[in-house]
CSV table of N, CA and C in Angstrom, one decimal:
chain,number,residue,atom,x,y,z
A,1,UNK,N,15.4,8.4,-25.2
A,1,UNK,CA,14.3,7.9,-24.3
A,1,UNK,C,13.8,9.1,-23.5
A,2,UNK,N,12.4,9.2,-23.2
A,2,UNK,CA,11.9,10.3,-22.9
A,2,UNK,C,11.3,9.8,-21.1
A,3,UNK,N,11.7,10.9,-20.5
A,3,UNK,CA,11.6,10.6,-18.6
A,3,UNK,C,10.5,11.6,-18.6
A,4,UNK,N,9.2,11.3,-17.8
A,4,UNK,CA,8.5,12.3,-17.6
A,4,UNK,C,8.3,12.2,-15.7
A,5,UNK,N,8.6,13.6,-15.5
A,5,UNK,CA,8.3,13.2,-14.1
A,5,UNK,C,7.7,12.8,-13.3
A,6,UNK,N,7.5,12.3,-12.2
A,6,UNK,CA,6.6,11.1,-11.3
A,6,UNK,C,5.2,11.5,-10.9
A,7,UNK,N,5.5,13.1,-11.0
A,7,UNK,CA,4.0,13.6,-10.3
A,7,UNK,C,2.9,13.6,-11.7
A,8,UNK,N,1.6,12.2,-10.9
A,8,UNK,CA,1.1,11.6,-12.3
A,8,UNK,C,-0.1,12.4,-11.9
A,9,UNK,N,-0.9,13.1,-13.2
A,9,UNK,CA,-2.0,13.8,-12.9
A,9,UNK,C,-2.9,13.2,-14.5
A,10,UNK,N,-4.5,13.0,-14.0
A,10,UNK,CA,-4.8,13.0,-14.9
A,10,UNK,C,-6.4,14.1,-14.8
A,11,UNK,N,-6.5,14.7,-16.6
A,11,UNK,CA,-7.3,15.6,-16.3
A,11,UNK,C,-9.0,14.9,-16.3
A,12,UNK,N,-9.8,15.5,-15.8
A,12,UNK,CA,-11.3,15.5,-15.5
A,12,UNK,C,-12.0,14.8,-16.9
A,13,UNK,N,-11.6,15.3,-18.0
A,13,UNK,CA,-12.0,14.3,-19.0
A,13,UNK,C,-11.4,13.0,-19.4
A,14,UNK,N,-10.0,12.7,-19.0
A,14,UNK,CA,-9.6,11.7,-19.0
A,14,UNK,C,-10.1,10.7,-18.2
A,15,UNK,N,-10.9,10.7,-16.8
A,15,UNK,CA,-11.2,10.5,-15.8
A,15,UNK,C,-12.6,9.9,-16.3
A,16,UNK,N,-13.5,11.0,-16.9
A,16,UNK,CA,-14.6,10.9,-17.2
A,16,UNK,C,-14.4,9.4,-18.4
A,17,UNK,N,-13.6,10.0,-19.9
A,17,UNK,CA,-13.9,8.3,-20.3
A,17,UNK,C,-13.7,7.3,-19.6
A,18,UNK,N,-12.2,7.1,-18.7
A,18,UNK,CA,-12.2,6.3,-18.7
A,18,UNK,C,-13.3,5.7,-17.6
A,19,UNK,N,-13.9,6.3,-16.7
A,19,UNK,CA,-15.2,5.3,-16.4
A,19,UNK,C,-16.3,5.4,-16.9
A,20,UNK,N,-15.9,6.1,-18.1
A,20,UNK,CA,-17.9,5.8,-18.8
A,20,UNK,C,-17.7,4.7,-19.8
A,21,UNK,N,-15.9,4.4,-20.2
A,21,UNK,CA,-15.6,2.8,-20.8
A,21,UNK,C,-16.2,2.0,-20.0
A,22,UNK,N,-16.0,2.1,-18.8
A,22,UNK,CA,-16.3,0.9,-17.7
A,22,UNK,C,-17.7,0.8,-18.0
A,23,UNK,N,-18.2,1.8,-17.4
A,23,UNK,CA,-19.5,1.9,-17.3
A,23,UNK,C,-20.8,1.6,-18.3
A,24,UNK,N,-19.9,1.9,-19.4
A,24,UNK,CA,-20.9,1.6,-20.5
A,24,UNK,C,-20.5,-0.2,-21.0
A,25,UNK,N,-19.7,-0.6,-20.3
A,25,UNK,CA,-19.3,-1.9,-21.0
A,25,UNK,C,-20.4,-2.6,-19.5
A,26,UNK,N,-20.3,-2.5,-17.8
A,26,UNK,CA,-21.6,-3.0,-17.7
A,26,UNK,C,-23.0,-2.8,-17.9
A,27,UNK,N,-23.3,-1.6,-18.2
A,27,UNK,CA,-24.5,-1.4,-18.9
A,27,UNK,C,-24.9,-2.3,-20.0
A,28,UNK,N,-24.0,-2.1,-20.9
A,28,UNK,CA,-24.7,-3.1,-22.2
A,28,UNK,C,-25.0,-4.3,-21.7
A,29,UNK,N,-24.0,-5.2,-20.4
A,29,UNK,CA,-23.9,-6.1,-20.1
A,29,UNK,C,-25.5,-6.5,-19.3
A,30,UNK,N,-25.8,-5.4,-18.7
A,30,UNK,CA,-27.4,-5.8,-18.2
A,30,UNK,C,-28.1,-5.5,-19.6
A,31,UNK,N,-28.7,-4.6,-20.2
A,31,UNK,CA,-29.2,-4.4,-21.3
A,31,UNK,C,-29.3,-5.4,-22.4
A,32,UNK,N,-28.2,-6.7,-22.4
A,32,UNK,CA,-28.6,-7.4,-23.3
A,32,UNK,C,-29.8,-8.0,-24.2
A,33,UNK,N,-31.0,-8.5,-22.6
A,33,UNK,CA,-32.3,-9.1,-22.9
A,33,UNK,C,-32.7,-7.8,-23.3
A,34,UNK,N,-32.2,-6.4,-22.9
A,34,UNK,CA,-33.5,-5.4,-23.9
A,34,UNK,C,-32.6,-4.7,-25.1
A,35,UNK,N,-33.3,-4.3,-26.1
A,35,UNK,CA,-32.5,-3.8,-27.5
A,35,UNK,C,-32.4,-2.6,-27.2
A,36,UNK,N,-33.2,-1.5,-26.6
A,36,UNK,CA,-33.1,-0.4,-26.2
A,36,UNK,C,-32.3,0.4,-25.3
A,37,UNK,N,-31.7,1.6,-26.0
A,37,UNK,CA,-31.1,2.2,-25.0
A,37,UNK,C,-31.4,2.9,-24.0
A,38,UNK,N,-30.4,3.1,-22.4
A,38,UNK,CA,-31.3,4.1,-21.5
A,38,UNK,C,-30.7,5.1,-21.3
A,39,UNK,N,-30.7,5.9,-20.4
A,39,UNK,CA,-29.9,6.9,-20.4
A,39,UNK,C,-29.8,7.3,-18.7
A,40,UNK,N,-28.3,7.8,-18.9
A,40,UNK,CA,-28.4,8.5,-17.2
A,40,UNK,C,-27.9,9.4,-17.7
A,41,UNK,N,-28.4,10.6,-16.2
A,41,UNK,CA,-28.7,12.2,-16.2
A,41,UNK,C,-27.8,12.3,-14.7
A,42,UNK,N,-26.9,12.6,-14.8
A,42,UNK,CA,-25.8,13.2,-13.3
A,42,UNK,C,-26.5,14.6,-12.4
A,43,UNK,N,-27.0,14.0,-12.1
A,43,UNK,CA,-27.6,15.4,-11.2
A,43,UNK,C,-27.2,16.2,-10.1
A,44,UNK,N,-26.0,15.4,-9.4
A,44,UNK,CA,-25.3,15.9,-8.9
A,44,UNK,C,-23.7,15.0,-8.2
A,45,UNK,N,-23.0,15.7,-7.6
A,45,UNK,CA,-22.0,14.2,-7.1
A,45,UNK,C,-22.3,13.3,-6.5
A,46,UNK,N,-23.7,13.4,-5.4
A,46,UNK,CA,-24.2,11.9,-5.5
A,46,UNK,C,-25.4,11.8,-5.6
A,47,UNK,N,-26.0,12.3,-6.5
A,47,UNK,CA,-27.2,11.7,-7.3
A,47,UNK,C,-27.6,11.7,-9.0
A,48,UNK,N,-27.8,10.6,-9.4
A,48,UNK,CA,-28.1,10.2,-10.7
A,48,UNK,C,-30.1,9.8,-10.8
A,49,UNK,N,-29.9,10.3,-12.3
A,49,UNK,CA,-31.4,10.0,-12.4
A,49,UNK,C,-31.1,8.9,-13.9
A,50,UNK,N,-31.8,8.0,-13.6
A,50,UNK,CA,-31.7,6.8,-14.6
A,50,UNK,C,-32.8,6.4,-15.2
A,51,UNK,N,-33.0,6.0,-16.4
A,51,UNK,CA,-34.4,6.3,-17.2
A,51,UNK,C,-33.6,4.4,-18.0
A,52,UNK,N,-34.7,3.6,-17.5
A,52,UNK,CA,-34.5,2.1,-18.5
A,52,UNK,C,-34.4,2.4,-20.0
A,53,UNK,N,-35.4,2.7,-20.2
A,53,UNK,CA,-35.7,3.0,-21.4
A,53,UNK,C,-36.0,4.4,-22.2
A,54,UNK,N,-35.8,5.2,-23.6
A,54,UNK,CA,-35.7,6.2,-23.7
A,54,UNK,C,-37.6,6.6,-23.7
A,55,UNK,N,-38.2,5.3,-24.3
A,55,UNK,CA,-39.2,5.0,-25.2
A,55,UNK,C,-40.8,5.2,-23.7
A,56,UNK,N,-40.9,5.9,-23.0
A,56,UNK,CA,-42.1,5.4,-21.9
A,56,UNK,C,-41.8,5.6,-20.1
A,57,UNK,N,-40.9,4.8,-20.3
A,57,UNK,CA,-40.3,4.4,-18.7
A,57,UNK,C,-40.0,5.6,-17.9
A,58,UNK,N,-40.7,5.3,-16.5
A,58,UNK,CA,-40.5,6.6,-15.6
A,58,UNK,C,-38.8,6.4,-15.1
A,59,UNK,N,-38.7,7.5,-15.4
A,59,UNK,CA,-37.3,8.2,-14.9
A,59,UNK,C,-37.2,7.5,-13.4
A,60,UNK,N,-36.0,7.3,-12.7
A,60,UNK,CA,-35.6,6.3,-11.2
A,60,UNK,C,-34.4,7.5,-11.0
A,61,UNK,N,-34.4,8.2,-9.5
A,61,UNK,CA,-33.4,8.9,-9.2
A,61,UNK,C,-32.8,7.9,-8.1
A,62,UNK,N,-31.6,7.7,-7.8
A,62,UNK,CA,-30.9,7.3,-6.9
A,62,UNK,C,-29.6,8.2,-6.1
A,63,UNK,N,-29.8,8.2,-5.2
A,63,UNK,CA,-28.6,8.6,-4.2
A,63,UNK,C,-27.7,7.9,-3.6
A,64,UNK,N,-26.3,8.3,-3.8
A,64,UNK,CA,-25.3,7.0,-3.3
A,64,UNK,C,-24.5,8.5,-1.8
A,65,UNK,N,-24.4,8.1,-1.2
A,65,UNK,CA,-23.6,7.9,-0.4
A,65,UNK,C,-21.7,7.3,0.0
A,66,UNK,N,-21.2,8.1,0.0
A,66,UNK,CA,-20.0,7.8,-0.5
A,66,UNK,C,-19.5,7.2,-1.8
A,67,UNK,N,-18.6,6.8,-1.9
A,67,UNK,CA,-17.8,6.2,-3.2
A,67,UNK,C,-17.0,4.9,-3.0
A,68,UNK,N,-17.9,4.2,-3.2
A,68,UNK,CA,-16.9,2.9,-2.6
A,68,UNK,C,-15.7,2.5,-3.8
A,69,UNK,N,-16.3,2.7,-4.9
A,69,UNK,CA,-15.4,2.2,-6.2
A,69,UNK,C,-14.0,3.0,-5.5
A,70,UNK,N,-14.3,4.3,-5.7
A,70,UNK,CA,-13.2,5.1,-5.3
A,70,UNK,C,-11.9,4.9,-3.7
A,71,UNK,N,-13.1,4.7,-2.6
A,71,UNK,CA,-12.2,4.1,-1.7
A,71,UNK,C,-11.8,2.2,-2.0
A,72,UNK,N,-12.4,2.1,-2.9
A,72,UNK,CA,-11.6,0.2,-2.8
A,72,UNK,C,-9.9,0.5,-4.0
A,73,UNK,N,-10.6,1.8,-4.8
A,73,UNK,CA,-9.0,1.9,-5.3
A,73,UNK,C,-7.8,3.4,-4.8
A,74,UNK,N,-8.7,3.5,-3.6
A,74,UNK,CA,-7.3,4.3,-2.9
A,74,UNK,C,-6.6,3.5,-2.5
A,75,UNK,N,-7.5,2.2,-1.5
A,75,UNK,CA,-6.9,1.5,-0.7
A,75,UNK,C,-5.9,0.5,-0.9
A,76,UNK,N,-5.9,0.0,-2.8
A,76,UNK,CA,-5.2,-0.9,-3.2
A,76,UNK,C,-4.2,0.1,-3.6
A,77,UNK,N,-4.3,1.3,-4.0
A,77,UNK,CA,-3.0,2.5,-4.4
A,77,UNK,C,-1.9,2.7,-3.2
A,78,UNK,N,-2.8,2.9,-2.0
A,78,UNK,CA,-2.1,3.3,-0.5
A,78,UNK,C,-1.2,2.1,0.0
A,79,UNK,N,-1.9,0.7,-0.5
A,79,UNK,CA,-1.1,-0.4,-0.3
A,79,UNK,C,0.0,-1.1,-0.6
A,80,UNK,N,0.0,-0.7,-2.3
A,80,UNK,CA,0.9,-1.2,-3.2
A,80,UNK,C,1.8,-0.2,-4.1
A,81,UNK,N,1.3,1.2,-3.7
A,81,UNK,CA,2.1,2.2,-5.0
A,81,UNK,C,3.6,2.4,-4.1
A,82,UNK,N,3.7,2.6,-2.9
A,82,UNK,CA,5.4,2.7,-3.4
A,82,UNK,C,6.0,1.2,-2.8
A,83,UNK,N,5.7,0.2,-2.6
A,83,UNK,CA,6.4,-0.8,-2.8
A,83,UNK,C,6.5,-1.0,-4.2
A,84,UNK,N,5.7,-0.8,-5.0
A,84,UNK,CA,5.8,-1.3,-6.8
A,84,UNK,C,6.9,-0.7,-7.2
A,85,UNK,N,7.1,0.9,-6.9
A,85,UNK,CA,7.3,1.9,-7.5
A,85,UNK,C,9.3,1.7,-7.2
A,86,UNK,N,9.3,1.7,-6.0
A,86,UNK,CA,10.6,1.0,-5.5
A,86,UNK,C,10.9,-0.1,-6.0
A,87,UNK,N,10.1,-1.5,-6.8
A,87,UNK,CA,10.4,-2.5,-7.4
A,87,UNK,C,10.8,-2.2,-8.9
A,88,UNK,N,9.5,-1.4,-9.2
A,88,UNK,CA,10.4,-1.0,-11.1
A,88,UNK,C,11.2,-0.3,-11.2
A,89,UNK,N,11.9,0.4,-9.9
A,89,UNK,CA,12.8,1.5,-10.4
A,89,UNK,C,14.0,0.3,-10.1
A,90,UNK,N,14.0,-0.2,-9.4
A,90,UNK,CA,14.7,-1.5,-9.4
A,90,UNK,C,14.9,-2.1,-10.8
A,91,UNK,N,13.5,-2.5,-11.1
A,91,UNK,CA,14.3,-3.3,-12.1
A,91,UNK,C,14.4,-2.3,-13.7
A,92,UNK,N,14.2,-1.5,-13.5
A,92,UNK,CA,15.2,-0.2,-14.6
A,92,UNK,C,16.2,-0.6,-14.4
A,93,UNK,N,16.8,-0.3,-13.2
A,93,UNK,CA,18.0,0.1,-12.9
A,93,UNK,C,19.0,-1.6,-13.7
A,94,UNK,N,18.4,-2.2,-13.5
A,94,UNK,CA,18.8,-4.0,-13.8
A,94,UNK,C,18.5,-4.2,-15.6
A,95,UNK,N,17.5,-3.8,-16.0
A,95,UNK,CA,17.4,-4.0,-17.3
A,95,UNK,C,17.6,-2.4,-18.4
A,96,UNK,N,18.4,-2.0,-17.3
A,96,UNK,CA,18.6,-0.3,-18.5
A,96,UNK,C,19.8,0.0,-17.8
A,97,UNK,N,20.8,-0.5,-17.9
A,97,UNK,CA,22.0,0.1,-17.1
A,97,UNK,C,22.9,1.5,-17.1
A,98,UNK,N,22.4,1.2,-18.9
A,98,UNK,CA,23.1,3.1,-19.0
A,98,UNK,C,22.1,4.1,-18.8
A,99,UNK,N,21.1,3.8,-18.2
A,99,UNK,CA,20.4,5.1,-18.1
A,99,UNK,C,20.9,5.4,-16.4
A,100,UNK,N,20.6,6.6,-16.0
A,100,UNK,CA,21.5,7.8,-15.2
A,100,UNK,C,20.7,6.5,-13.4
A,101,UNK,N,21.7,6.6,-12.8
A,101,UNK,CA,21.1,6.5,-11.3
A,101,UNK,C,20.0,7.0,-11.0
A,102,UNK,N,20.1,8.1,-11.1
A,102,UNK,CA,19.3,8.7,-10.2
A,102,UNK,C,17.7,8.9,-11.3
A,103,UNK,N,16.9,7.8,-11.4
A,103,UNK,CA,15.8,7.6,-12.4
A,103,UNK,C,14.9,8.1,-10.9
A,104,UNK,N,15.2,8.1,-9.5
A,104,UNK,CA,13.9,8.5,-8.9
A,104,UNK,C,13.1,9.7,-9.0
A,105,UNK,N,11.9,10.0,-9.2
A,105,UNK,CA,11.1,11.4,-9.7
A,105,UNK,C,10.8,11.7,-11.3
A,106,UNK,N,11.7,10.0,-11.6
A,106,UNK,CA,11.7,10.3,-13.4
A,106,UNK,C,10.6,9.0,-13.5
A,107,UNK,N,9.7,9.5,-14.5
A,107,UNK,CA,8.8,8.5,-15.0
A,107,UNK,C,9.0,8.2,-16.8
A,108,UNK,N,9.2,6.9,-17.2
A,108,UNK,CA,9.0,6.2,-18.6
A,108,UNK,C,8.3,5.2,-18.3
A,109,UNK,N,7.2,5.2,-19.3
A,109,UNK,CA,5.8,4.1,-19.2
A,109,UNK,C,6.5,3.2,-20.3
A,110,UNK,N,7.4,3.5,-21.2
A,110,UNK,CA,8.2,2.2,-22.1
A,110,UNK,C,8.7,1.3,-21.2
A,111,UNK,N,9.6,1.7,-20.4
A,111,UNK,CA,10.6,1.1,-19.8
A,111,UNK,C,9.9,-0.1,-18.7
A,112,UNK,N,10.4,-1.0,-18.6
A,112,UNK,CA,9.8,-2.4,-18.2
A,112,UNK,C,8.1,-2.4,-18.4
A,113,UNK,N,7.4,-2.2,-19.4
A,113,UNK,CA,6.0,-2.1,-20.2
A,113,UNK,C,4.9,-2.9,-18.9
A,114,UNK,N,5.6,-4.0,-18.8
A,114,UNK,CA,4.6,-4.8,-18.0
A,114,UNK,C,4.1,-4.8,-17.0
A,115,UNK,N,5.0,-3.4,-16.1
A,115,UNK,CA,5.7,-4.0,-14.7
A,115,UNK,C,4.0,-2.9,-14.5
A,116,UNK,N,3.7,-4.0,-12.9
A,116,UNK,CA,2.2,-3.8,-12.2
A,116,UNK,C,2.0,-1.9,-12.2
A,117,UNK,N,3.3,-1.3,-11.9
A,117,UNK,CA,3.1,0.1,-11.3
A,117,UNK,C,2.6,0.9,-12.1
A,118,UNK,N,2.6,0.5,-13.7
A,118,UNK,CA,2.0,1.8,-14.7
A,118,UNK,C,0.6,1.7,-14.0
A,119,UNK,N,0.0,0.7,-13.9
A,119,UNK,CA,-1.4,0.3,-14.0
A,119,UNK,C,-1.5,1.0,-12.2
A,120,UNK,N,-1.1,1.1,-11.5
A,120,UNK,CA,-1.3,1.3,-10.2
A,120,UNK,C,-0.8,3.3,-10.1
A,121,UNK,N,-0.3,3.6,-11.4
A,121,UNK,CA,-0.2,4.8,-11.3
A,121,UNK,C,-1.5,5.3,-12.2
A,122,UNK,N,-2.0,5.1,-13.3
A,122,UNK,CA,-3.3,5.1,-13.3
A,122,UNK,C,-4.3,5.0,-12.3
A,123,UNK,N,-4.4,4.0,-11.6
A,123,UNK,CA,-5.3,4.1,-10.8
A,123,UNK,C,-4.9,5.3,-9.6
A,124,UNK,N,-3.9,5.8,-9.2
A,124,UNK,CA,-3.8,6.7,-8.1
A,124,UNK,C,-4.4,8.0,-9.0
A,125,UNK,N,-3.8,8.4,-10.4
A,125,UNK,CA,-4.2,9.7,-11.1
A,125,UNK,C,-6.2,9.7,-11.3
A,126,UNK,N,-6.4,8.3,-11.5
A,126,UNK,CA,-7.8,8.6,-11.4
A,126,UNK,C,-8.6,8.9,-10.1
A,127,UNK,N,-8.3,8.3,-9.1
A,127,UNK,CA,-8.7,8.4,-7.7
A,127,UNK,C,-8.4,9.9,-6.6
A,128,UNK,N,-7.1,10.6,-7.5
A,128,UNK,CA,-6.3,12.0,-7.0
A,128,UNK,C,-7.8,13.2,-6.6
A,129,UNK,N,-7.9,13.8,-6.1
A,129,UNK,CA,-8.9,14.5,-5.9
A,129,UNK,C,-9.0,15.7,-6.8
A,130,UNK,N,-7.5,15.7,-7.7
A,130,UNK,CA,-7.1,17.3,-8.2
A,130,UNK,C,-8.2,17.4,-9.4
């Protein structure tokens, strides 16, 4: 069995798919009534230029101001990551007996598969500023 340690980092492209999965799954979701694809242009960390359509349509720049996606998932990480974390190492300890006491600083994403805190260490690695 393989222990990777706790300090969870993920890199800048990993980061990137996984919100352009997101992203591109609500996009299609507005885009349905049109067949055509659009395109966004990152112009900076907070401004995007968004074009409906590739085919005519004037280009739309928008400016956001903070990050709310980002602060609604620190705030559920800040909330929940070490009560979780203290609960699966718990139940390691209950459903893996021969593995060593001391599992804290040790991370296996096999080991209780289900349990909420993989998904809550994800979301802290995506949200990390590194």
């Amino acid at each position: 069995m393989m222990l990777i340690e706790t300090g969870s980092s993920m890199d800048k492209e990993e980061k990137v798919d996984m919100l352009t999965a997101c992203l591109a799954e609500v996009i299609a979701e507005r885009r349905k009534a049109q067949e055509e694809p659009c395109a966004i242009i990152f112009l900076s960390a907070d401004e995007i230029q968004m074009q409906e359509t590739l085919n005519g349509s004037v280009p739309t720049n928008k400016v956001y101001s903070g990050n709310p996606l980002k602060t609604a998932l620190r705030t559920v990480v800040k909330c929940y990551y070490a009560e979780e974390e203290k609960h699966w190492l718990e139940e390691v300890a209950t459903e893996y007996p021969e593995l060593p006491d001391d599992m804290e600083g040790r991370y296996d994403p096999a080991l209780c598969p289900g349990h909420v805190y993989h998904s809550l260490r994800v979301l802290k690695a995506l949200v990390s500023d590194d």
